[in-house]
C-alpha atoms as a printed R data frame, in Angstrom:
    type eleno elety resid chain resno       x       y      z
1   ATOM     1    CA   UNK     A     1  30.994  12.364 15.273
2   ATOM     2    CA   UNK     A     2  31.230   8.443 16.257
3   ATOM     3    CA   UNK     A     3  32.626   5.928 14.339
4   ATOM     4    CA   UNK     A     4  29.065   4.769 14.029
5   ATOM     5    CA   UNK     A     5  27.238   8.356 13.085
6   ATOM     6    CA   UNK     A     6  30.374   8.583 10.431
7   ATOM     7    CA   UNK     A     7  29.582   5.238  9.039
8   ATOM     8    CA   UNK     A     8  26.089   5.325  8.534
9   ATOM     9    CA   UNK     A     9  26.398   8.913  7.569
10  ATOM    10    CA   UNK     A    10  28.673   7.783  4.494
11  ATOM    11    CA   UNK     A    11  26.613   4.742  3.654
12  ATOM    12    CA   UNK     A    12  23.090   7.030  3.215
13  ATOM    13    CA   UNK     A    13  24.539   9.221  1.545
14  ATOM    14    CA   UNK     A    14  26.637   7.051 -1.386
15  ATOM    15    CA   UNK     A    15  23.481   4.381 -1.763
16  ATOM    16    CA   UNK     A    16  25.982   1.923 -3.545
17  ATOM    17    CA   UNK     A    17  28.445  -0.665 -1.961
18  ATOM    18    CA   UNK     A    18  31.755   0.920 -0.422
19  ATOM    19    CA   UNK     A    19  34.261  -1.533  0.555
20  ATOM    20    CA   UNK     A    20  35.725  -1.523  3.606
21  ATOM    21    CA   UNK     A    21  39.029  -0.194  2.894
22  ATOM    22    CA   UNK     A    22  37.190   2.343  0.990
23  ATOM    23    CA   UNK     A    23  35.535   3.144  3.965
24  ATOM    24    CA   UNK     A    24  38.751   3.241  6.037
25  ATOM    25    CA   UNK     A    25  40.659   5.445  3.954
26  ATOM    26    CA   UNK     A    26  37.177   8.213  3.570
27  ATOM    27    CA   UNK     A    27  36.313   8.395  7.569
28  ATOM    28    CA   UNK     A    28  40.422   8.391  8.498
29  ATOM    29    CA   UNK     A    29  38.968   4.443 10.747
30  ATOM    30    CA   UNK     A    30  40.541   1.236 10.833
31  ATOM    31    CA   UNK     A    31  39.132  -1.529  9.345
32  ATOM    32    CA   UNK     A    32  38.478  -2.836 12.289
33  ATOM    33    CA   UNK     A    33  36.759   0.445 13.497
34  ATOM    34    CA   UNK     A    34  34.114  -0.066 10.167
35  ATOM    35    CA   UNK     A    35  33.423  -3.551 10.954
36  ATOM    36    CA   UNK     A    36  32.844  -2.583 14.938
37  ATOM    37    CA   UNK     A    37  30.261  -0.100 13.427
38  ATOM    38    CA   UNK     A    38  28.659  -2.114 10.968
39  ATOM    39    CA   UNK     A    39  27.681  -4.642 13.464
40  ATOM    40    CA   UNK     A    40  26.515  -1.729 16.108
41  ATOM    41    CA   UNK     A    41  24.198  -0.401 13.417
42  ATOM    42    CA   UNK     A    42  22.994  -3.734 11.939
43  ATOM    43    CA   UNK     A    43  22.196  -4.971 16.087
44  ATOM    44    CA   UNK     A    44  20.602  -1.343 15.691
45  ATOM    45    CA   UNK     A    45  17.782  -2.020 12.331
46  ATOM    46    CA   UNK     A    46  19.638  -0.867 10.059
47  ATOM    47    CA   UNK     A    47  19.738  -3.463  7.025
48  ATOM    48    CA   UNK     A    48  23.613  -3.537  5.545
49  ATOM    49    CA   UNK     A    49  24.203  -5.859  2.511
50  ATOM    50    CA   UNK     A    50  27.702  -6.833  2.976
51  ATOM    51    CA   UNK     A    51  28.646  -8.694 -0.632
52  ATOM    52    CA   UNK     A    52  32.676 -10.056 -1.289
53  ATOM    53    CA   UNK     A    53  34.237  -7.689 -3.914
54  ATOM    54    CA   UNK     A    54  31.868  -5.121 -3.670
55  ATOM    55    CA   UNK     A    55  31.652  -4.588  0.256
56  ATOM    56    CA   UNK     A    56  28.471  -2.740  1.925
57  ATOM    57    CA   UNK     A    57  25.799  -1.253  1.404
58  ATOM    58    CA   UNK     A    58  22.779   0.091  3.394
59  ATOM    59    CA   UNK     A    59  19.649  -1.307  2.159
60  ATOM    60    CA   UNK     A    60  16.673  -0.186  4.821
61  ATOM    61    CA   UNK     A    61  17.007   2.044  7.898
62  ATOM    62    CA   UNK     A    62  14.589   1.486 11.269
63  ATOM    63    CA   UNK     A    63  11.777   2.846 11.955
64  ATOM    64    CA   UNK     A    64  13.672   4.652 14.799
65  ATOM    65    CA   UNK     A    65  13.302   8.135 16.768
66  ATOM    66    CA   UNK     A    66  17.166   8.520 16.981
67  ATOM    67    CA   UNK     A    67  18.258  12.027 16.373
68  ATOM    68    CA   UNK     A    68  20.321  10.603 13.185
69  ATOM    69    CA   UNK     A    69  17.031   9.227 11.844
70  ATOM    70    CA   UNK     A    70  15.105  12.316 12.312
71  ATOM    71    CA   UNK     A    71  17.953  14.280 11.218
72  ATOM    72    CA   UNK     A    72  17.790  13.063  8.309
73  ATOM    73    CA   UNK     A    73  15.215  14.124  6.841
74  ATOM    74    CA   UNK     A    74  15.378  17.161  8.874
75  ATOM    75    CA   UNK     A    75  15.939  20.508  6.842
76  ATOM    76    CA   UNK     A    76  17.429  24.133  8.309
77  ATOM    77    CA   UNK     A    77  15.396  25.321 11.167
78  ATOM    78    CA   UNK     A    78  15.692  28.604 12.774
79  ATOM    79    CA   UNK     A    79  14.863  27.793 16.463
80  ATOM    80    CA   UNK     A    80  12.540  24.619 16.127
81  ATOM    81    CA   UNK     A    81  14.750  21.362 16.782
82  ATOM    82    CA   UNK     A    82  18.014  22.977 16.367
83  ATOM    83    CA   UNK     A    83  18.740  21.351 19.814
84  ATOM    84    CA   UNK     A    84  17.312  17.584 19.560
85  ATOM    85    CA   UNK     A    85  17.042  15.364 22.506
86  ATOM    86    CA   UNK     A    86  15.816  11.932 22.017
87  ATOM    87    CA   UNK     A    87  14.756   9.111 24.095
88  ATOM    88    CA   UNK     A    88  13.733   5.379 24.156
89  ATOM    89    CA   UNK     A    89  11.633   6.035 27.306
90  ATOM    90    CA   UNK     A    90  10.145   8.685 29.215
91  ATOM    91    CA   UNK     A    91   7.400   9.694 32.047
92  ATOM    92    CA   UNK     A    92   6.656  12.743 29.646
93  ATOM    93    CA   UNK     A    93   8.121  14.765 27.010
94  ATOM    94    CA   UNK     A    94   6.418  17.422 28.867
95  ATOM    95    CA   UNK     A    95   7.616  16.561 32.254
96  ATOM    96    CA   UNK     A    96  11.034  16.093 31.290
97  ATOM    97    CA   UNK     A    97  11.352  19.281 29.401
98  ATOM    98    CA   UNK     A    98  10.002  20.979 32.079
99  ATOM    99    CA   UNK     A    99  12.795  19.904 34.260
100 ATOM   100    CA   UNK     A   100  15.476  21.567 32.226
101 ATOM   101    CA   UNK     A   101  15.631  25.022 33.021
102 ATOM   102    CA   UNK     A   102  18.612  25.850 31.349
103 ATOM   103    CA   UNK     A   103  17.344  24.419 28.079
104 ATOM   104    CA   UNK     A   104  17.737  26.941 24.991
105 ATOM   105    CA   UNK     A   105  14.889  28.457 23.314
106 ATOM   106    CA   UNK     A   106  13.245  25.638 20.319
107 ATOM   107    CA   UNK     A   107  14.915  22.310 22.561
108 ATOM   108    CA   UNK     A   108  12.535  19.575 21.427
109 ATOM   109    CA   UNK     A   109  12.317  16.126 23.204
110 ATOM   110    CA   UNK     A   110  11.738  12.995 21.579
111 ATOM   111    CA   UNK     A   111  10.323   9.723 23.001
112 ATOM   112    CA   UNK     A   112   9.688   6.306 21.616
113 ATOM   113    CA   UNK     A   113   7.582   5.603 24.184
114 ATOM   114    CA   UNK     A   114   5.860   7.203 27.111
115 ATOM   115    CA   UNK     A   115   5.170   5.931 30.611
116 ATOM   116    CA   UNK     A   116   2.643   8.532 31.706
117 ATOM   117    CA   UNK     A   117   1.899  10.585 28.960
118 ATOM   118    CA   UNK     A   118  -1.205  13.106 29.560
119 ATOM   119    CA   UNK     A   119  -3.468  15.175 27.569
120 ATOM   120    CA   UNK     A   120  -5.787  18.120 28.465
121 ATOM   121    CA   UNK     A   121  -7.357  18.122 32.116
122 ATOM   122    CA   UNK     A   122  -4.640  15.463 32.902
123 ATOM   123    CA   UNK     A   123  -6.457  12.715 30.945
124 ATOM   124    CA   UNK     A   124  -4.089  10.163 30.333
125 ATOM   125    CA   UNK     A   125  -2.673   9.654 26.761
126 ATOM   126    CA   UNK     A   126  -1.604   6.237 25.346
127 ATOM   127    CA   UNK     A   127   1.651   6.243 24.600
128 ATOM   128    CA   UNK     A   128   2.358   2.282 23.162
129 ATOM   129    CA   UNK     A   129   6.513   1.677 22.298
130 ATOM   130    CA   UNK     A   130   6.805   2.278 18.452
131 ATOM   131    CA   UNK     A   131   3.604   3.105 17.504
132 ATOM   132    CA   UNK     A   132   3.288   7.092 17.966
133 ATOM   133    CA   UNK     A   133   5.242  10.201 17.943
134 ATOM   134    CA   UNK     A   134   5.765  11.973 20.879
135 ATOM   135    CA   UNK     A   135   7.196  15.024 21.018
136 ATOM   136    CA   UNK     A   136   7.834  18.139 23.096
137 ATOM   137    CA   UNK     A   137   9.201  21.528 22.263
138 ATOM   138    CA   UNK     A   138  10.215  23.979 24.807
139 ATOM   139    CA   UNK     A   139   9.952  27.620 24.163
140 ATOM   140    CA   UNK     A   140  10.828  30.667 25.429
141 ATOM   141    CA   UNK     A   141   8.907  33.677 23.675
142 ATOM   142    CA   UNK     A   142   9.405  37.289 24.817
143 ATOM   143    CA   UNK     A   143   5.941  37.644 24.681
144 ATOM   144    CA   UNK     A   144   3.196  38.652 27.480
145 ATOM   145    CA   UNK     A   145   0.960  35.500 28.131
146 ATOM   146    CA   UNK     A   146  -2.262  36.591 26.356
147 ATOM   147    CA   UNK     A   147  -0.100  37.308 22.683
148 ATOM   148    CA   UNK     A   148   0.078  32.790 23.566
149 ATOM   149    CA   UNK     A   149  -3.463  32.056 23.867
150 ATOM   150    CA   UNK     A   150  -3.152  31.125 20.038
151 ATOM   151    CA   UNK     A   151  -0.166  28.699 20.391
152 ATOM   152    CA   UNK     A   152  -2.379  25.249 20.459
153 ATOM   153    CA   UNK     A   153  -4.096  26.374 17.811
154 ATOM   154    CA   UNK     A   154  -1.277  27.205 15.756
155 ATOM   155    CA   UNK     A   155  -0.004  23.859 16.909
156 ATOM   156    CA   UNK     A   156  -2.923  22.283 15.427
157 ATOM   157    CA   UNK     A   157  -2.191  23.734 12.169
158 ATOM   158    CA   UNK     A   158   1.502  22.849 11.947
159 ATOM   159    CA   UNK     A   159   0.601  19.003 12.602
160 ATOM   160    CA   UNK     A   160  -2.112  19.170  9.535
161 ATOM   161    CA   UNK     A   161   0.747  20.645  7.682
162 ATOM   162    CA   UNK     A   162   3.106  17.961  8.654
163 ATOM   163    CA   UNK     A   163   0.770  15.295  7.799
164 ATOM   164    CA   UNK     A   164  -0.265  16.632  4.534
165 ATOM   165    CA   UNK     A   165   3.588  16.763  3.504
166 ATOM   166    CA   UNK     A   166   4.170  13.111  4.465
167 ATOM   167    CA   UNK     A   167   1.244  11.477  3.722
168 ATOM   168    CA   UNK     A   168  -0.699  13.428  1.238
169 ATOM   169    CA   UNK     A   169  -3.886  13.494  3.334
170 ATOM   170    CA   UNK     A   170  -5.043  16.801  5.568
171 ATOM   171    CA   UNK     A   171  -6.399  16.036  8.844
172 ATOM   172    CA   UNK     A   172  -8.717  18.508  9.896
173 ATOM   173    CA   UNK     A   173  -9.431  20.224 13.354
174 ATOM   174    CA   UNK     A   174 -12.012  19.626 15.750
175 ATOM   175    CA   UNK     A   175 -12.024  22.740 18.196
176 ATOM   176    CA   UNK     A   176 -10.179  23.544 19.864
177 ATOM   177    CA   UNK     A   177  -7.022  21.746 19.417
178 ATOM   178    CA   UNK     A   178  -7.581  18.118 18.099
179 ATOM   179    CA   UNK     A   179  -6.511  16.650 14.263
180 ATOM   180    CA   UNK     A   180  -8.693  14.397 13.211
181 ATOM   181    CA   UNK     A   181  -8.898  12.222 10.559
182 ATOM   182    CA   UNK     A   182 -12.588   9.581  9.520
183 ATOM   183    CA   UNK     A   183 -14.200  11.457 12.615
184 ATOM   184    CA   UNK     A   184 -11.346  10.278 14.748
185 ATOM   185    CA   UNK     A   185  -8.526  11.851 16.718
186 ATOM   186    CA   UNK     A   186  -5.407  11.388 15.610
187 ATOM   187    CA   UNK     A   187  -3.651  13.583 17.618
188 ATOM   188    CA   UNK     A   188  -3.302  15.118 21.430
189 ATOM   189    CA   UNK     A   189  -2.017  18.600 21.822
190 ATOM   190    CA   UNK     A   190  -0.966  20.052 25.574
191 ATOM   191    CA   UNK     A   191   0.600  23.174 25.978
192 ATOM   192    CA   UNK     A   192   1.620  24.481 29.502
193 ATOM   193    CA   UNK     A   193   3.252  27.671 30.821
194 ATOM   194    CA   UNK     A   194   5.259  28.750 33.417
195 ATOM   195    CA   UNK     A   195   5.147  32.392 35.014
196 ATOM   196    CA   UNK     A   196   7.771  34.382 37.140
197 ATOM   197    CA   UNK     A   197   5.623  34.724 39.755
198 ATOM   198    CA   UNK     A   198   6.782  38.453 40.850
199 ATOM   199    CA   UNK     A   199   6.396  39.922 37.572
200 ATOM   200    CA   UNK     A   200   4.114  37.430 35.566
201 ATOM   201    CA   UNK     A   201   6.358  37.586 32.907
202 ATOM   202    CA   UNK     A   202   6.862  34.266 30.922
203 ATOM   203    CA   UNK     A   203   9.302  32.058 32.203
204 ATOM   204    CA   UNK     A   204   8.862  28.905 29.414
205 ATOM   205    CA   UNK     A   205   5.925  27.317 27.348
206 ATOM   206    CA   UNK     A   206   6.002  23.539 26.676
207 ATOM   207    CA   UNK     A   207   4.083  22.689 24.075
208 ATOM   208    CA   UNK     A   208   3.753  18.661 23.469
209 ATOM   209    CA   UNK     A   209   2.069  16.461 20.330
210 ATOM   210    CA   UNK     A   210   1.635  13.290 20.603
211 ATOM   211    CA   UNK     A   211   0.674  11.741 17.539
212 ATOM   212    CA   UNK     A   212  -1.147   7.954 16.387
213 ATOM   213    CA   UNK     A   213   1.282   6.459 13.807
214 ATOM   214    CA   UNK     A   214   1.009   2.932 13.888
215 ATOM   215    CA   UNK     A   215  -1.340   1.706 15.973
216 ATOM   216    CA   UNK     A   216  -3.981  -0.549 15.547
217 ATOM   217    CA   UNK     A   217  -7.159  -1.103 17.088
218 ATOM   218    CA   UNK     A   218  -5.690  -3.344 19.585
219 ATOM   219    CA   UNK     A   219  -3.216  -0.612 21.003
220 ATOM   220    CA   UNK     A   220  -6.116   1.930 22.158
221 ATOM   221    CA   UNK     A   221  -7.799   0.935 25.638
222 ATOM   222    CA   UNK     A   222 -11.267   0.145 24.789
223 ATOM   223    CA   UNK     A   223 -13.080   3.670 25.917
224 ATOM   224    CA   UNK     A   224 -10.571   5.507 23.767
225 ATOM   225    CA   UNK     A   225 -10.835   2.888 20.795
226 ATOM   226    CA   UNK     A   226 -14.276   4.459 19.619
227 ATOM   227    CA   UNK     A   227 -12.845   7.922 19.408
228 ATOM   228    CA   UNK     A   228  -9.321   7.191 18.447
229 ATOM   229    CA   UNK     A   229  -7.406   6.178 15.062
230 ATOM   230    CA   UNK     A   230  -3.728   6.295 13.764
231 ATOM   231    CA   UNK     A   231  -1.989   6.808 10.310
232 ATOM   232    CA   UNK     A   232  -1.904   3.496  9.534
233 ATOM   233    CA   UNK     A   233  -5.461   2.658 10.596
234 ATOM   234    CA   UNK     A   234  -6.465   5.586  8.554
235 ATOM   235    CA   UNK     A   235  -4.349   5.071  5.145
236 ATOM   236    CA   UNK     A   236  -3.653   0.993  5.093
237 ATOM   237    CA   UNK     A   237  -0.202   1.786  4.504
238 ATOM   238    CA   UNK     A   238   2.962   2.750  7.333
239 ATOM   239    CA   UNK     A   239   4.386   6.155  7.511
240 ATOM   240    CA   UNK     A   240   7.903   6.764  8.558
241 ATOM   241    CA   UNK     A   241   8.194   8.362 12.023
242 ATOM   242    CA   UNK     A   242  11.545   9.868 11.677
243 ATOM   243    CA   UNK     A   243  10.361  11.428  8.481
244 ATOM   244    CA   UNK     A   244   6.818  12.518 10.051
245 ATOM   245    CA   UNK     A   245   8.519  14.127 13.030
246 ATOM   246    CA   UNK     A   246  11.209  16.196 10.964
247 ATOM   247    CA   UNK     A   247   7.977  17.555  9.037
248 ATOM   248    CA   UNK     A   248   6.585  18.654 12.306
249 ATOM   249    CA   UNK     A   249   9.614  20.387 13.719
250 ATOM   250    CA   UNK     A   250  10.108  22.263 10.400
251 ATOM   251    CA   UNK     A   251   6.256  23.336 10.459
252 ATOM   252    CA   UNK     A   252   6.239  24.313 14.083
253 ATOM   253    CA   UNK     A   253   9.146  26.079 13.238
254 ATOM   254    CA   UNK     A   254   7.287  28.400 10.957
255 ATOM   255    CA   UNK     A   255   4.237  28.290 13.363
256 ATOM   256    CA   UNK     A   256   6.974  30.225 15.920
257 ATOM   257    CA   UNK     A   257   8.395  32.205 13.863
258 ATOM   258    CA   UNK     A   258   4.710  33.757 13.128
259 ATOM   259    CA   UNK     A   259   3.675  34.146 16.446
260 ATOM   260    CA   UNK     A   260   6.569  35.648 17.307
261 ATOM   261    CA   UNK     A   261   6.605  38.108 14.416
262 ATOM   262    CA   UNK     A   262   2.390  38.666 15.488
263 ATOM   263    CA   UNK     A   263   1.064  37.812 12.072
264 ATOM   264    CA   UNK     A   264  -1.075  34.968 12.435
265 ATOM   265    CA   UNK     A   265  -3.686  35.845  9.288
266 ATOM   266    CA   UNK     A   266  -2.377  32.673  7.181
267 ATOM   267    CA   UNK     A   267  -3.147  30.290  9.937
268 ATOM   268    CA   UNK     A   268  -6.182  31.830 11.288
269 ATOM   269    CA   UNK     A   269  -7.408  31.181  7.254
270 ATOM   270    CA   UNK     A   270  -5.932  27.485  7.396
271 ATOM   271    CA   UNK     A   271  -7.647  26.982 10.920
272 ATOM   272    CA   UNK     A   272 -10.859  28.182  9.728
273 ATOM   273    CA   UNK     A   273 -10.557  26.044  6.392
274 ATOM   274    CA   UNK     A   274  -9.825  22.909  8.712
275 ATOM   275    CA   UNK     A   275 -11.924  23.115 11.505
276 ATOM   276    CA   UNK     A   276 -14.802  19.885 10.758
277 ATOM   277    CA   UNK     A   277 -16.786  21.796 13.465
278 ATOM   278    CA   UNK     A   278 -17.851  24.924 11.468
279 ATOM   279    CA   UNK     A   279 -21.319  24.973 10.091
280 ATOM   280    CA   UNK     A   280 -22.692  21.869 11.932
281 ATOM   281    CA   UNK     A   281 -24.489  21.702 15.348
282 ATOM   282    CA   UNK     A   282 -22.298  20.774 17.870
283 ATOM   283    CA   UNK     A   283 -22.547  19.816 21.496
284 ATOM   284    CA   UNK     A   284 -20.942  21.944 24.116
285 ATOM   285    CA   UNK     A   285 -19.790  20.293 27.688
286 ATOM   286    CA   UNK     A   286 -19.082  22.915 30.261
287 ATOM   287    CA   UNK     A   287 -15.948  21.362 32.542
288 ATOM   288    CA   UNK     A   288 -16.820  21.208 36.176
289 ATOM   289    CA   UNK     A   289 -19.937  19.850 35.116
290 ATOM   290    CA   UNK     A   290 -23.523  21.620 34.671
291 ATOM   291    CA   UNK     A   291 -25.717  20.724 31.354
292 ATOM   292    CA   UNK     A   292 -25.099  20.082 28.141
293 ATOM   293    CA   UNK     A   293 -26.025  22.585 25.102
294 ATOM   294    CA   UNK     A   294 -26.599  22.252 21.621
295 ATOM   295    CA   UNK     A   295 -25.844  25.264 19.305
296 ATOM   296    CA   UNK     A   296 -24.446  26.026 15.771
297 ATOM   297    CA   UNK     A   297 -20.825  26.436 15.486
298 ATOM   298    CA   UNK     A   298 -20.476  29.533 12.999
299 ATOM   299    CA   UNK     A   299 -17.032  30.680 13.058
300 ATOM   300    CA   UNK     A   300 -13.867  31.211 14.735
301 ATOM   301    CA   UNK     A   301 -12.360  34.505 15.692
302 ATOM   302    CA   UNK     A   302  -9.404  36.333 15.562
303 ATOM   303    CA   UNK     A   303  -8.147  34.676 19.068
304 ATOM   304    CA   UNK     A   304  -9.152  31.320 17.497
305 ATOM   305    CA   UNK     A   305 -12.019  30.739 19.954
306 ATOM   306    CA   UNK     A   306 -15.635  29.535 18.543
307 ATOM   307    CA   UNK     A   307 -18.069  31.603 17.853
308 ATOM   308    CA   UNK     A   308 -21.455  29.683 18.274
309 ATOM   309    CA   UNK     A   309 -25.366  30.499 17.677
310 ATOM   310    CA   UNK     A   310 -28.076  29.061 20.054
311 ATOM   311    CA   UNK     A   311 -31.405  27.773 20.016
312 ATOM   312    CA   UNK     A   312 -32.323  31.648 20.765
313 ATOM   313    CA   UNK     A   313 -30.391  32.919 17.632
314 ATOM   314    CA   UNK     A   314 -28.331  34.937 19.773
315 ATOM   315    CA   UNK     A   315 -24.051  34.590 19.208
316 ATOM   316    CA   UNK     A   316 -21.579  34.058 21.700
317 ATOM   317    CA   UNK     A   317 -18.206  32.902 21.593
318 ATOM   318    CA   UNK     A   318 -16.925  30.361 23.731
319 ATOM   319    CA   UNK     A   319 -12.991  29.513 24.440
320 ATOM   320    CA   UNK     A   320 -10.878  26.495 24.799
321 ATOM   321    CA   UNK     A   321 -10.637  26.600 28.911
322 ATOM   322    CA   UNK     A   322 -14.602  26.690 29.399
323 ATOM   323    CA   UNK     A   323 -15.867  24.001 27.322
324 ATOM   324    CA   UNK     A   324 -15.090  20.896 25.390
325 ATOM   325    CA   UNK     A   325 -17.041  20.144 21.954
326 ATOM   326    CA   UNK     A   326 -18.384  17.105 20.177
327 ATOM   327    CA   UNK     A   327 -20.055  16.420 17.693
328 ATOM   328    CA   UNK     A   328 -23.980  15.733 17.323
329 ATOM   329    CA   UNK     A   329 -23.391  11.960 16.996
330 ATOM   330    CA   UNK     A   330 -19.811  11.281 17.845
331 ATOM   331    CA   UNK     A   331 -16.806  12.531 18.752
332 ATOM   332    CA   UNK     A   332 -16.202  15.523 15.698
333 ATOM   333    CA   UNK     A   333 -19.430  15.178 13.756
């Protein structure tokens, strides 16, 4: 541990002024070592009150993606986040998790910002300095590919969860994979696999999340704007990052652990609960092209695709890679 991490480790955890000797004598530093530190994490965001008699104390902490920030708020995790990688700047989460090959299973990436961040059918996804999360997890289930088919969805779950804990307010789902909160997304969800070739077994899945924390109007591009919103749009009031994103690590977490033990019945129930689309006529947009239909959405099945009624009366069910859904008048209703 750095002089720094030891520091700031000490002063969170006493939340009353430690003098500097004090300090010294409890981390084995020199004074000279404390004050070094100080200054590193005050040029940092952190707010130390620094007081003669009493010495310092740490007042506010940054808004900051740093794995000590996250970490902090972080509790035990059985794969999820164990390993913890994060980054003031990336292409993609995705991309750059991608790249390591020799990453261990539950490695999650961090960014502050991203430079080309995408969503589904390589859309781009805004990715503004300090204003979202985005996040990555790599994973390495010994799994066939069709026992993954679920994973976005499950994804999807774990962020409602996350939010709920944080914020007190459940998003819900527009099908297949987007949280939305007021009608709007507030969340992008992109999950890609890689396959040995020879044997098809799975190599890796990278499953990404980029969530809208703080953004205002102004940061969306003008033909996302409409269809977009963030937390703080959404509740008037900020929402700590670091504390959102240890949330979401702990609830994918769980999300892994019950794929990989095969009982997905709880969040099948949760999906179901959350998904705006159910019971309302949606629109369904083949990709490729080719016309528009209108339908009922009247469930989701065991495989989490949606199960729809036409004009005719007659049900089919329709999955994530064929179609896209909106609403009737917007974007989820």
């Amino acid at each position: 541990m750095s002089s720094r991490e030891a520091v700031l480790s000490l002063l969170r955890n006493e939340g009353a002024f430690l003098s500097g000797e004090e300090i010294s004598r409890r981390l084995g530093l020199s004074r000279t070592a404390v004050w070094k530190a100080v200054d590193v994490l005050r040029r940092e965001g952190y707010e130390i009150e620094a007081r003669t008699g009493l010495g310092y104390r740490l007042t506010a902490v940054p808004d900051a993606l740093t794995e000590a920030e996250i970490r902090s708020f972080l509790g035990e995790t059985a794969v999820v986040g164990r390993e913890l990688r994060c980054f003031a700047e990336l292409d993609s989460t995705n991309n750059y998790l991608k790249t390591q090959t020799a990453a261990p299973d539950g490695t999650a990436a961090v960014a502050d910002s991203q430079t080309a961040g995408r969503g589904r059918m390589d859309r781009s996804f805004q990715s503004p300095k300090g204003r979202g999360i985005y996040l990555s997890v790599l994973l390495r289930p010994p799994l066939p590919p069709e026992r993954l088919l679920p994973v976005t969805a499950l994804a999807g779950v774990a962020v409602c969860a996350a939010v709920e804990r944080v914020c007190g307010v459940r998003p819900g789902l527009k099908w297949p994979n987007d949280p939305v909160l007021n009608g709007k997304k507030l969340c992008g969800i992109l999950t890609e696999m890689s396959l040995e070739a020879e044997t098809g077994r799975v190599q890796s899945l990278v499953l990404g999340i980029g969530v809208n924390v703080g953004q205002g109007p102004e940061d969306f591009s003008p033909e996302v704007r409409e269809m977009a919103t963030s937390l703080l749009q959404a509740l008037g009031q900020p929402v700590s990052r670091p504390r959102l994103t240890a949330a979401l690590l702990e609830e994918l977490d769980r999300a892994y652990a019950a794929l990989l033990a095969g009982d997905l019945s709880a969040y099948l129930a949760a999906y179901r609960r959350d998904c705006v689309n159910l019971g309302k006529t949606v629109q369904l947009i083949p990709f490729g092209g080719g016309e528009r239909e209108t339908a009922q959405a009247v469930d989701v099945d065991g495989e989490f695709s949606l199960v729809i009624r036409g004009s005719g009366g007659g049900e089919r069910t329709v999955r994530s890679g064929e179609v896209s859904v909106r609403g009737l008048w917007g974007y989820a209703d």
